Each structure stands twice: as C-alpha cells, then as structure tokens.
CSV table of C-alpha atoms in Angstrom, one decimal:
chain,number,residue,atom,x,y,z
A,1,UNK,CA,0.0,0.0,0.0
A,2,UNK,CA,1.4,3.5,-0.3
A,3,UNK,CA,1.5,5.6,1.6
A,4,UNK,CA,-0.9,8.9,1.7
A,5,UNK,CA,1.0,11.9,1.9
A,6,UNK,CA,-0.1,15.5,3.2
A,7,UNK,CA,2.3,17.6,1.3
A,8,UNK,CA,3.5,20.3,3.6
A,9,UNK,CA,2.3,23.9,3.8
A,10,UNK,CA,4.3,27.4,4.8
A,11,UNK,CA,2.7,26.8,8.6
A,12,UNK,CA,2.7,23.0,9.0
A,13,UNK,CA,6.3,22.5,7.2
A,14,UNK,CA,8.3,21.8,10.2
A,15,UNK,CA,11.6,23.6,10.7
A,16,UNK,CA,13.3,22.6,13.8
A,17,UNK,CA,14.7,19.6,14.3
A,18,UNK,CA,13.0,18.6,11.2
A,19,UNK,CA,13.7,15.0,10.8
A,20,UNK,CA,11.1,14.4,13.7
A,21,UNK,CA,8.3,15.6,11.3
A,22,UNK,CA,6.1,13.5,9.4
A,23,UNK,CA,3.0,14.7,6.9
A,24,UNK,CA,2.0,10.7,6.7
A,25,UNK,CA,-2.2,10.6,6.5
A,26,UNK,CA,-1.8,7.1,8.5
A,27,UNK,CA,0.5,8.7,11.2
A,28,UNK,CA,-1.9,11.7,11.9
A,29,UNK,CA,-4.6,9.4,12.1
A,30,UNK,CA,-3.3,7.0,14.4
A,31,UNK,CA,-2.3,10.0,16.5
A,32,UNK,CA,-6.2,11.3,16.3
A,33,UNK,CA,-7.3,7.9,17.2
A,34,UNK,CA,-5.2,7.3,20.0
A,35,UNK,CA,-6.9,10.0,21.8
A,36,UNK,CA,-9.6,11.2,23.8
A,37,UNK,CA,-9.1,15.2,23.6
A,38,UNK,CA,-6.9,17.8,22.1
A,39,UNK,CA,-6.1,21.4,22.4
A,40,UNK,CA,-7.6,24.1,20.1
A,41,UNK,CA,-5.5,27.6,19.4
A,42,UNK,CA,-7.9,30.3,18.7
A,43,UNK,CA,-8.3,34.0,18.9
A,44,UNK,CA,-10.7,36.6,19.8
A,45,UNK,CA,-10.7,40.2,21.2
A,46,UNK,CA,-9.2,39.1,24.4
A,47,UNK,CA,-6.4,37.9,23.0
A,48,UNK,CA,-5.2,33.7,22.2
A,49,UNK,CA,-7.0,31.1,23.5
A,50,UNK,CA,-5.7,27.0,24.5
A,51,UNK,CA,-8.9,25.3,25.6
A,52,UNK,CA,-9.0,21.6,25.7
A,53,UNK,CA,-11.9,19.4,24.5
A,54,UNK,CA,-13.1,16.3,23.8
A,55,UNK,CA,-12.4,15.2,20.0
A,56,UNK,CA,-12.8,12.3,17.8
A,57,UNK,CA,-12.3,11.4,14.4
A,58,UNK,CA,-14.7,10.0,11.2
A,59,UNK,CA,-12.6,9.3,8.4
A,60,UNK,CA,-10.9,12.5,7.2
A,61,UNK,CA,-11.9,15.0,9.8
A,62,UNK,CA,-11.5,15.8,13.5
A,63,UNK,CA,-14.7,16.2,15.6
A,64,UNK,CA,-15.5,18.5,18.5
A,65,UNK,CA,-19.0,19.4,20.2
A,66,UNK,CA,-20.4,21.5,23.0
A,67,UNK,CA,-23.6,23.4,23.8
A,68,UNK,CA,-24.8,26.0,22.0
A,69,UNK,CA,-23.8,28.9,24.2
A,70,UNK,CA,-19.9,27.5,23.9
A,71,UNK,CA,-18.2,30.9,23.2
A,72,UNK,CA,-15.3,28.7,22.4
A,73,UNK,CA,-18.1,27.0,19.2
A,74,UNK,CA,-19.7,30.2,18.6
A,75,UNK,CA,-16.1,31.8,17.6
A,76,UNK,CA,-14.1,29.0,15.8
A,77,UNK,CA,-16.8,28.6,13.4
A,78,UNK,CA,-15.7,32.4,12.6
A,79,UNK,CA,-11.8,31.9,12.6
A,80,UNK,CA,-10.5,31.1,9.7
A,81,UNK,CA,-7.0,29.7,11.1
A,82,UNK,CA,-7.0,27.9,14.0
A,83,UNK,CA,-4.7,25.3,15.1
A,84,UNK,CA,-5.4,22.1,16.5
A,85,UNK,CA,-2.9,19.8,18.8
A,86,UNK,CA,-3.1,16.5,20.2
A,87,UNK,CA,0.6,15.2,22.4
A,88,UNK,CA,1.0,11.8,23.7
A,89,UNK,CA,4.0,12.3,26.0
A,90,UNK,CA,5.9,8.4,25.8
A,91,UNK,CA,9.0,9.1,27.9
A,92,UNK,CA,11.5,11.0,29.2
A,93,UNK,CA,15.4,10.6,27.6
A,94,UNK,CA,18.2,10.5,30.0
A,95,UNK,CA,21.5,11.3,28.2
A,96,UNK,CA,25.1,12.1,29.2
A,97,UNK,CA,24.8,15.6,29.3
A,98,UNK,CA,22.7,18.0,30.7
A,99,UNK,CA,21.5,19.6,27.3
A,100,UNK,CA,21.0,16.6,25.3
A,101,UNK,CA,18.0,15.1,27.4
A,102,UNK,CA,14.9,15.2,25.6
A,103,UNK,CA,11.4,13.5,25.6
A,104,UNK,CA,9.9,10.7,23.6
A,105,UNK,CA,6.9,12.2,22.4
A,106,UNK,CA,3.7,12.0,19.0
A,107,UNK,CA,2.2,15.1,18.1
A,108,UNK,CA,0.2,16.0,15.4
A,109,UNK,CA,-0.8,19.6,14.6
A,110,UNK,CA,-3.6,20.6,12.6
A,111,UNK,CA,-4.6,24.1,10.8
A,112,UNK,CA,-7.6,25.1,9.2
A,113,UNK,CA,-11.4,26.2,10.3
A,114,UNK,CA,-14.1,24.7,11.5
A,115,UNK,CA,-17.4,24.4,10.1
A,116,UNK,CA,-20.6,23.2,11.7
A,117,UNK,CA,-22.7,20.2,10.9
A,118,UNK,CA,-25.5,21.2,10.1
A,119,UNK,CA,-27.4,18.2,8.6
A,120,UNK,CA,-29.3,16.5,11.4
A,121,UNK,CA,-28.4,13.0,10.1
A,122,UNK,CA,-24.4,13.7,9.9
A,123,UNK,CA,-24.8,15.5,13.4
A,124,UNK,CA,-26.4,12.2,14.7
A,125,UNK,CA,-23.8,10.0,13.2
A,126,UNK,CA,-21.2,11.8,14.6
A,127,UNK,CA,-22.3,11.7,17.8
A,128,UNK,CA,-22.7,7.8,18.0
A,129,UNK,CA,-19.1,7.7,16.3
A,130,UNK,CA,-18.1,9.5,19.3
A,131,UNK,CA,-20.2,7.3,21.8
A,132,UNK,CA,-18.5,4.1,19.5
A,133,UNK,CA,-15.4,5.7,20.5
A,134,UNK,CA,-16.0,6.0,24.0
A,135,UNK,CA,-17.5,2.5,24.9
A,136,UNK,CA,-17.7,-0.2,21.8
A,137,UNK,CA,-21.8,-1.3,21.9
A,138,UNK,CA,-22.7,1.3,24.2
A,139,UNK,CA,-24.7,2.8,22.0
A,140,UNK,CA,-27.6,0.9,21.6
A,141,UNK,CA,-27.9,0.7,25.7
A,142,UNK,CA,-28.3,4.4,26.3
A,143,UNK,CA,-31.1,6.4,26.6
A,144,UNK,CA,-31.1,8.2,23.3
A,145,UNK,CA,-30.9,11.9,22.8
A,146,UNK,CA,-33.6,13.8,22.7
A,147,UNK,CA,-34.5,16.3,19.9
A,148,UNK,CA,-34.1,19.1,22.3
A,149,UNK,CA,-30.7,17.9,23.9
A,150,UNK,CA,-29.9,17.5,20.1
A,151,UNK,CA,-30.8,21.1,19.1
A,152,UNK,CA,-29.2,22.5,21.9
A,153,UNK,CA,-25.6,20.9,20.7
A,154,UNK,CA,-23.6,22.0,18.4
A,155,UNK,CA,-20.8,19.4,16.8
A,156,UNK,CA,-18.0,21.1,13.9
A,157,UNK,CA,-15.3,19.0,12.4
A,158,UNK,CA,-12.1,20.7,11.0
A,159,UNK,CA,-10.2,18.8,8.1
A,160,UNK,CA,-7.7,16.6,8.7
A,161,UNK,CA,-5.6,18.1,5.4
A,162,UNK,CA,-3.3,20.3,6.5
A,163,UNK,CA,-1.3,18.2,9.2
A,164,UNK,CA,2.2,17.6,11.1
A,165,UNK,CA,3.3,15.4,12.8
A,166,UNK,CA,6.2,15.6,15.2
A,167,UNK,CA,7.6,12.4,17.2
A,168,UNK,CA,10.7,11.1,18.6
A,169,UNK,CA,11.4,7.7,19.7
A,170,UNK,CA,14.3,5.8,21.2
A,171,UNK,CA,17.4,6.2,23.8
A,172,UNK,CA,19.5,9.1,23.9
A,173,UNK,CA,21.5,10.9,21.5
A,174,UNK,CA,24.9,12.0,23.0
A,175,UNK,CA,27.8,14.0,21.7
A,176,UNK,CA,30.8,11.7,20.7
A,177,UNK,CA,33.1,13.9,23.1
A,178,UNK,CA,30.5,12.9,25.9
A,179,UNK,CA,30.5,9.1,25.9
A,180,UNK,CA,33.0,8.4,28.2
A,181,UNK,CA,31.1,10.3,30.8
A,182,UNK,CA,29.7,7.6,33.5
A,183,UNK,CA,26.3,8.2,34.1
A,184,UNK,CA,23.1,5.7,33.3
A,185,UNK,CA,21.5,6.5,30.5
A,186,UNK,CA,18.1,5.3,28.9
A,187,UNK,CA,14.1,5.8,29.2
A,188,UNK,CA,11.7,6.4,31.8
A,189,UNK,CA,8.6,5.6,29.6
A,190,UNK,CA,5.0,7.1,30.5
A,191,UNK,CA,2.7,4.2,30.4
A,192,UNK,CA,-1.3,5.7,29.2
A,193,UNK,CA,-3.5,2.8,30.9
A,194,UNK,CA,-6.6,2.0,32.2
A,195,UNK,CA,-7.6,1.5,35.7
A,196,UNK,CA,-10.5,-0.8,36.2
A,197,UNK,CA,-14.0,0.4,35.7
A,198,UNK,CA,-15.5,2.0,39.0
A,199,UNK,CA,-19.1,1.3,39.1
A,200,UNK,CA,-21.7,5.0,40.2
A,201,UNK,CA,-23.0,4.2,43.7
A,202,UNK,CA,-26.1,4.3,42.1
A,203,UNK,CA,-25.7,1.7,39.2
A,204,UNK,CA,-27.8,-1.1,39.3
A,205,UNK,CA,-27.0,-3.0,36.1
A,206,UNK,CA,-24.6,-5.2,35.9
A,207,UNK,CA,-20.9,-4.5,34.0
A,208,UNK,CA,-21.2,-4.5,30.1
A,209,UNK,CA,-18.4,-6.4,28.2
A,210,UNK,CA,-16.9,-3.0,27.2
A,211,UNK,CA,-16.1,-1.7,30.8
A,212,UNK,CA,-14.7,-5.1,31.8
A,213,UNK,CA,-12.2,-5.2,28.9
A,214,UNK,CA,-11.2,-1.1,29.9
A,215,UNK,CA,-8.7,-1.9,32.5
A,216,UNK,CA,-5.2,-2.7,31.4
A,217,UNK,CA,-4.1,-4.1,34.8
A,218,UNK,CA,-3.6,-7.4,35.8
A,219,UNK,CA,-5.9,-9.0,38.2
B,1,UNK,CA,-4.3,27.9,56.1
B,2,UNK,CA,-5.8,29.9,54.2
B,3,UNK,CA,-6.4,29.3,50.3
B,4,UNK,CA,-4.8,31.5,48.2
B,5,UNK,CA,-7.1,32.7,45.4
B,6,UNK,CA,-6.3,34.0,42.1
B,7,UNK,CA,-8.9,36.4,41.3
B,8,UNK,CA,-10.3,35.7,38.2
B,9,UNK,CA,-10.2,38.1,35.0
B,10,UNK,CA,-12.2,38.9,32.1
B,11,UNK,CA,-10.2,36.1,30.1
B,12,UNK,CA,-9.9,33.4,33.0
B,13,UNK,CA,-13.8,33.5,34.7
B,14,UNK,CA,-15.1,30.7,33.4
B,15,UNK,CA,-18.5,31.0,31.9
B,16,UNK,CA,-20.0,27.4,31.0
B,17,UNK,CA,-20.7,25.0,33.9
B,18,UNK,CA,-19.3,27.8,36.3
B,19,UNK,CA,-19.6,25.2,39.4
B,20,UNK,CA,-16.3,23.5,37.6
B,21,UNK,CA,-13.8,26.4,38.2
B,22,UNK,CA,-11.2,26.8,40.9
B,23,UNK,CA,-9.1,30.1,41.2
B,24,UNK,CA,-7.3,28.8,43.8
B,25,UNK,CA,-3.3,29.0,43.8
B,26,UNK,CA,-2.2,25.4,45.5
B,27,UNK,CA,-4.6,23.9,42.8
B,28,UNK,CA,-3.1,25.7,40.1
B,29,UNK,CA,0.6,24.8,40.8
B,30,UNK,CA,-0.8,20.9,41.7
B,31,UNK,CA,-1.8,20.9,37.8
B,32,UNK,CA,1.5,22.5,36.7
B,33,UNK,CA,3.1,20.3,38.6
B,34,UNK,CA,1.9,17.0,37.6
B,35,UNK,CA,2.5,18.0,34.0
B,36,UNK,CA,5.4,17.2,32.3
B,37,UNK,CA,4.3,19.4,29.0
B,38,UNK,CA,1.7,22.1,28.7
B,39,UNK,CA,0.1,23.5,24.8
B,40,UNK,CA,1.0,27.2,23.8
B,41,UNK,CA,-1.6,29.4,22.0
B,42,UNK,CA,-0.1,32.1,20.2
B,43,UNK,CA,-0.3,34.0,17.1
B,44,UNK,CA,1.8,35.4,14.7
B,45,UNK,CA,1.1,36.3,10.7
B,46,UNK,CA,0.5,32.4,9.4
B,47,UNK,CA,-2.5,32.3,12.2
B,48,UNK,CA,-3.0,31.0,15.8
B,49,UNK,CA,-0.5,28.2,16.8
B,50,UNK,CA,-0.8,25.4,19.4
B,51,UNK,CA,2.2,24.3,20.0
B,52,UNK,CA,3.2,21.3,22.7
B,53,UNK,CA,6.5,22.1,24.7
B,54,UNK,CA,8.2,21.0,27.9
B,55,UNK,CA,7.6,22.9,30.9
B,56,UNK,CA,8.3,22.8,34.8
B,57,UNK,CA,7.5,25.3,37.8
B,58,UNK,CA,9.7,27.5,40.1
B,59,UNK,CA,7.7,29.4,42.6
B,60,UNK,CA,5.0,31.4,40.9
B,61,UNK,CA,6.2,31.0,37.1
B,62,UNK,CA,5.8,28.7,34.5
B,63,UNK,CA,9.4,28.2,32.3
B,64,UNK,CA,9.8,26.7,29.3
B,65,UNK,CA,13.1,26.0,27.3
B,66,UNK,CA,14.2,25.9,23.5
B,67,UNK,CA,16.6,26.5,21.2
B,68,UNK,CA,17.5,30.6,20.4
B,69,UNK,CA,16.5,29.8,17.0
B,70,UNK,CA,12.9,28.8,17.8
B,71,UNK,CA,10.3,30.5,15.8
B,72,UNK,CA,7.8,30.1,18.2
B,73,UNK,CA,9.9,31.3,21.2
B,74,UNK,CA,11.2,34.4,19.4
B,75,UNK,CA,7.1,35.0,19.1
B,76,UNK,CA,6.8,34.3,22.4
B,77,UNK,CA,8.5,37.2,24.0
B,78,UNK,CA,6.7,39.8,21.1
B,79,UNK,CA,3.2,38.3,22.2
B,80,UNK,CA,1.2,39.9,25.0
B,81,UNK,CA,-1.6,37.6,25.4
B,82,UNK,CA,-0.7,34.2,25.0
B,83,UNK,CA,-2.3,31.4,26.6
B,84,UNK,CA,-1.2,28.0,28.4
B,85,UNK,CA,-2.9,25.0,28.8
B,86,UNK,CA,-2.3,21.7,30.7
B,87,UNK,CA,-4.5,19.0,30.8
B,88,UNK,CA,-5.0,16.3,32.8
B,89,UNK,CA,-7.5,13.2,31.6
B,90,UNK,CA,-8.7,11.2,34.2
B,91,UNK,CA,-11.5,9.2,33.0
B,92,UNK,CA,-14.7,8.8,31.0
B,93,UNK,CA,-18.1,9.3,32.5
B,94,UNK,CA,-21.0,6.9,31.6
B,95,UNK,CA,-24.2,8.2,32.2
B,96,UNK,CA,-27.6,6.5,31.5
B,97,UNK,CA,-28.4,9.3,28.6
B,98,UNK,CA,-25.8,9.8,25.7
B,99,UNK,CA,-25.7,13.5,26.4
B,100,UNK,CA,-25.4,13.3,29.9
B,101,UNK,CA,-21.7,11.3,29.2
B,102,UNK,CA,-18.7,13.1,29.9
B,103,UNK,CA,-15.1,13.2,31.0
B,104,UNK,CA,-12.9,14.0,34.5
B,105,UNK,CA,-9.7,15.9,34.1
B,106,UNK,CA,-8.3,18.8,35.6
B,107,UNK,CA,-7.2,21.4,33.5
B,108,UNK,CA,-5.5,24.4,34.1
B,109,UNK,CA,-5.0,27.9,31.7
B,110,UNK,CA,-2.8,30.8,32.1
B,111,UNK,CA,-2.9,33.9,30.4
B,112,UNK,CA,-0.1,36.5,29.7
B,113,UNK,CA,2.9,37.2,28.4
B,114,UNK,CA,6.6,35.5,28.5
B,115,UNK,CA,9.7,36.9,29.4
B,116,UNK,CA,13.2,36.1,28.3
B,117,UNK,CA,14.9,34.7,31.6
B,118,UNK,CA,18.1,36.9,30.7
B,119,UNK,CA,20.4,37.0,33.7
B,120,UNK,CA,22.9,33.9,33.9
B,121,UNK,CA,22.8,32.7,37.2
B,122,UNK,CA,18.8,32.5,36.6
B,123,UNK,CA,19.1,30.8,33.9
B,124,UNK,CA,21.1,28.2,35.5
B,125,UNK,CA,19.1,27.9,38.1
B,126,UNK,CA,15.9,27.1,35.9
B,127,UNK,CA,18.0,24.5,33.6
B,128,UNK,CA,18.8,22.8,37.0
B,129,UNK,CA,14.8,22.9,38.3
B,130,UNK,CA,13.9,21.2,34.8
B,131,UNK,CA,16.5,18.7,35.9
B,132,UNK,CA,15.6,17.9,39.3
B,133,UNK,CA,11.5,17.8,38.3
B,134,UNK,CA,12.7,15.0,35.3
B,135,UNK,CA,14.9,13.0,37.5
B,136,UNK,CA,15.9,14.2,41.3
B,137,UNK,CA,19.1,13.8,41.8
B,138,UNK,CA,20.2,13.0,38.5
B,139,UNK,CA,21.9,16.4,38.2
B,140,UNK,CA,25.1,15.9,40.0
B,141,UNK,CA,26.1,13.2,37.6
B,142,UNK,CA,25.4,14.3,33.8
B,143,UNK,CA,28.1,16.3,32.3
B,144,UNK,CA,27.1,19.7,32.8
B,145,UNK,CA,25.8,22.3,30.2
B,146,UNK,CA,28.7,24.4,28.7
B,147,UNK,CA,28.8,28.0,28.3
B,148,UNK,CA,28.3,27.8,24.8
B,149,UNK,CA,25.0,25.5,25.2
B,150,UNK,CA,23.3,27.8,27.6
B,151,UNK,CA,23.9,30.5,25.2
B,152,UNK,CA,22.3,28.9,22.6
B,153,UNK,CA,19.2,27.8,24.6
B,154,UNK,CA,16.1,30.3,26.0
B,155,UNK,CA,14.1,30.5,29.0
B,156,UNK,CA,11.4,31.6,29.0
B,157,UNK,CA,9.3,32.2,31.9
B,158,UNK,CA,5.2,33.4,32.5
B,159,UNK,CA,3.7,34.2,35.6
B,160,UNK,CA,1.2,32.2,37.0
B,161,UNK,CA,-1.2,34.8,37.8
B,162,UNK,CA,-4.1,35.2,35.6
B,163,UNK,CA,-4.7,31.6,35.6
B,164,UNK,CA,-8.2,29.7,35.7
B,165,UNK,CA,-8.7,25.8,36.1
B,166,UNK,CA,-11.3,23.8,35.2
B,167,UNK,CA,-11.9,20.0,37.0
B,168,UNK,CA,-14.3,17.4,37.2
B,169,UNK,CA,-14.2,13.8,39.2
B,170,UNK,CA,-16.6,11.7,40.6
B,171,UNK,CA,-19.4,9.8,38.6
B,172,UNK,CA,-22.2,10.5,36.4
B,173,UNK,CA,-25.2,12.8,37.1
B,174,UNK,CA,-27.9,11.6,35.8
B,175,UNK,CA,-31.5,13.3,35.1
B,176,UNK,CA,-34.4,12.2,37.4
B,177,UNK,CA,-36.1,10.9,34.5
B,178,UNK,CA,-33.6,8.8,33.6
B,179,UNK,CA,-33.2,6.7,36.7
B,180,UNK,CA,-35.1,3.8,35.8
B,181,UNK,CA,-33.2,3.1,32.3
B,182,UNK,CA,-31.3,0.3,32.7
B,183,UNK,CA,-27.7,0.6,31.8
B,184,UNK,CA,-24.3,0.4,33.7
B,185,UNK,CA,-22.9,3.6,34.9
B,186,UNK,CA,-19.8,4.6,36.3
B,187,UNK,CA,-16.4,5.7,35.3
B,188,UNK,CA,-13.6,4.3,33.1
B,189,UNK,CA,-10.4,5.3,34.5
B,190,UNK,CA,-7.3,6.2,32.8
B,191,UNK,CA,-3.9,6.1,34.7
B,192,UNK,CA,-1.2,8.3,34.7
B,193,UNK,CA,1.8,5.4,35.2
B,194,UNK,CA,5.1,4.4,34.6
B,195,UNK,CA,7.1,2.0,33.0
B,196,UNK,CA,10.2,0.1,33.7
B,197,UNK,CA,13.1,2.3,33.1
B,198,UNK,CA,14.5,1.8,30.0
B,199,UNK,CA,18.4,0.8,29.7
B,200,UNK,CA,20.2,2.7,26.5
B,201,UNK,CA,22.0,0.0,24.0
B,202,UNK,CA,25.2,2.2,24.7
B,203,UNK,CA,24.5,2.5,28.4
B,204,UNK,CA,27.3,1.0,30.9
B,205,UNK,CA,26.5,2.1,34.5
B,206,UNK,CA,24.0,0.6,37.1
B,207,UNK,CA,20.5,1.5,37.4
B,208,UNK,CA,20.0,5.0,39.9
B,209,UNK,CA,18.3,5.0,42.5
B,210,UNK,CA,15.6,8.0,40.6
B,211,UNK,CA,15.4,5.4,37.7
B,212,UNK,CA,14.4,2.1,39.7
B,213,UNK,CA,12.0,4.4,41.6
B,214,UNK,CA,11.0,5.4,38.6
B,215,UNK,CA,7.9,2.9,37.6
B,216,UNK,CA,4.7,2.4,38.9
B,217,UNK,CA,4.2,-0.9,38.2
B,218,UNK,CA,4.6,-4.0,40.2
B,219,UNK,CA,7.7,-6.3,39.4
C-alpha cells in the first residue's frame, strides 16, 4: 500500500529539528485515534486562547462538540486559522549531558477552520461515532438523545488536510566527546492505561463487556 | 491555612458550567506540577498556533526552554496575550443518557505574556529545576551544560497569575427521568503510570536510584 501523503504547507512545514516531522495521513490518524481530547488555538478580542476538548475522528476529519452557548463554538466557526494539537507524551530521555535530554513524544498539529454540521443526520452519526469511541456497543444501551438535547448541541469538524506530525522515539543521543562520561542513561517511559472500571454508587446493572475489557491491569 | 485565590479576570472567569472552576493558587501549581508538557496558544502572521513544549515550575512561574533559534519562542516574547494549557484526563463518564456522558480531568489555563529569563545565574538555576522535576538527583552526575549550550538555549518564563482551572471527578449525574433506564454507569479510569526504566543500548552504569523508583508498576 502507499502511503498517503499531506504535502507540507508554509505553517505545518516543520523547521526545527525537522527529521522528527512526518506529513504521513496514517500517522496523523493513528495519533487522532489514539486520543480522547486535544487542544484548540484560537483568537478573539481578548487575546489567544488554549482550551482543551473532547475530540474524535470519522474518516478524514476531526470532531469536536459543546452546547450552543460554547463561546469557544460560537467563535471557531468564525476563525479562519485555528490550530489544532493533540501530544502523547511516551517518555522522558536520559543522556550524558545536561542539554542533550529530551522526551519521547507523538504530536500532530492541525490548521484550518471549523465548520458546523448542520445536517441533522451527519450531526447524529457523529455523535454515536463519538459514543462508539467511548464505549464499543454502548450505544444501543443508552437512553437516546432527545431532539431538544440534540438542538441544543452544536458538533463542527475541522479537516484533517493540512497536518504535522512531530515524534521522537528511542534512547538518547549523545555527543561523541561525551560518551566516556559515566552516568546511566536510557528511558523512563510514560505508560497511558486503564484502571478498572469504577461502578456509580447508584448503578444497578450489571458491568457490560466494554467496561470489563477497559482496564489494562492485571488481576 | 488559608487558600490562596487568584482572582479571576475577564479572560480566566469561566462561563459554562461555572460550578467546575477553581481560582485557587495550591490547585493551580498541583496541575503545573503534575504536568510534564503544557500546549501554547499564540499568534503570529500564518495564524493561531498550538504548540506542545516542555515545561516545569519554580515558585510562581511557569518556564519553558528551546533553542534561540525557535520560531515560536522568538514569538513568544513579542506576544502579550498568549495562553497555556495543561490537561489532565482522568477518565470517561457513563451516564444512563448519551448526552449526559462526559469526562474528568483537571485542566488548568494561564494567560499572559513570557519573558526572556536573561540573567545567567537565573538561567542556571531554571536548567537545573527542569533537571531535578525530570529525574531528582540526576543532576550531579550528567556532564554539565557548557557556556556555549546555555547560550544557545532560551528561558522563558510566565507568571502564573491570571490563571483559571477547570476540573471534574466523581461519577455520572444523571437526570431524574432517567433513573429507571437500565444501563451500567460509572467511570472508566485512565492512569497516569510508569514503566520500567528503559536501559540505553550504549548504556554502561547501574540503574539510579531515581530510575528504579521510577515505575509504577509491580515487578
């Protein structure tokens, strides 16, 4: 299969350190996918704004939603470049020297505007994609939204075209004048897992197959 | 002792679900704190930028680091109203209605401007913080920073004044006329662990004592 590429533009060409960047369409997605929220860059009169939300993705476009009165919704449907992160931090990289530590990290970056689904049929299929993200099955076990809770929610999606990707993986990478330095050197890797599903002291139903698979710990 | 509040302004009073907001100082810095990297909003003549960086706490600031030739650094110290974000995700909410579902985290957002952390010693004395918040102790033993790599690197530095964060824990809350739908709720958990630390293939020295301390998970 080849591979999809998203040729660079003047703001997602990355500079620094530029053999960590990547403009694969697999890579981005698999970045989207592997999360549960990102960080949107926006502006209005007050100045920038960093505001974190809950995001998912259906085919090529990131999701976000909110209520109505969002003033967050209500001005990136207006901006016409805003900027779009998502960071899973992996590890921190020990090395000989002071200056050459670094972190093992994927990041994918994505510019461009939102725009607001407005057909009621895409608005409800992204919102089950979301609840499929959430909890496999769930879906169909829920009480339903209403037309009201519906109306009063507003979902936009932002195109997942104009992407980078930044990552690093690995050990260290020291100067040759360092290596004779004694000092351990290595990972400390970040681990992203899942602690058993903690029932609401008012559940009564028993635990679905979803929420008994969550947990990543042993027994 | 009493809390420390952080009045909030114009930019940091949250709005939407107001009853979520903390202005409080010791929650602030518990946020930074745990946070190994925090999202920049800033602008400059490509658009708004959200940029994921490294960054660590001494006292009342927020620092971050970077090379001097660092487009978005440079910006940093021209912008007056940038923004920074961490985010914590703690778990996902399952409520008995879709649109009752949501997530715990605790977030927190600071507004201002950076400054260039000019004066040597200063400097210094932040490059060591990063060190001692990455691995304690590990600083008496790298081979330390030259004179020529700390003036090739910036500090940066924000204060951690006009800052606002935004929480939730606990489980679902459910509307009264949902109670009798039958369907498991509770929370999903995510965790915030640690792996086994990671030897380099170059590496020749025992295991520290900040490294075996390192994970979180059982042997």
């Amino acid at each position: 299969m080849t591979a999809v590429a998203l040729p660079p533009s003047p703001r997602t060409r990355v500079r620094r350190v530029a053999e960590l960047a990547s403009y694969e369409q697999a890579t981005v997605y698999a970045i989207v996918d592997a999360a549960f929220l990102c960080h949107i860059a926006f502006r209005d009169d007050k100045g920038s704004h960093c505001i974190p939300t809950a995001c998912w993705r259906i085919d090529g476009h990131l999701y976000i939603h909110g209520s109505n009165g969002s003033r967050m919704l209500k001005q990136l449907v207006n901006d016409t470049d805003v900027c779009v992160t998502i960071t899973h931090l992996d590890g921190l990289v020990l090395a000989r020297s002071a200056f050459n530590h670094t972190m093992n990290y994927r990041s994918a970056t994505v510019y461009g505007q939102f725009d607001k689904v407005s057909d009621i049929g895409q608005q409800h299929a992204a919102m089950d994609a979301l609840m499929e993200k959430l909890a496999p099955g769930r879906l169909a076990q829920v009480r339903d939204g209403s037309a009201k809770e519906y109306a009063a929610t507003t979902v936009l999606r932002i195109a997942l075209d104009e992407c980078a990707v930044k990552q690093r993986k690995g050990g260290p990478l020291d100067d040759a004048g360092d290596m004779a330095h004694v000092v351990w050197t290595g990972e400390l890797p970040f681990t992203h897992g899942r602690g058993a599903a903690i029932a609401d002291a008012l559940n009564t139903s028993a635990l679905p197959a979803y929420a008994a698979a969550w947990s990543t710990e042993s027994a």
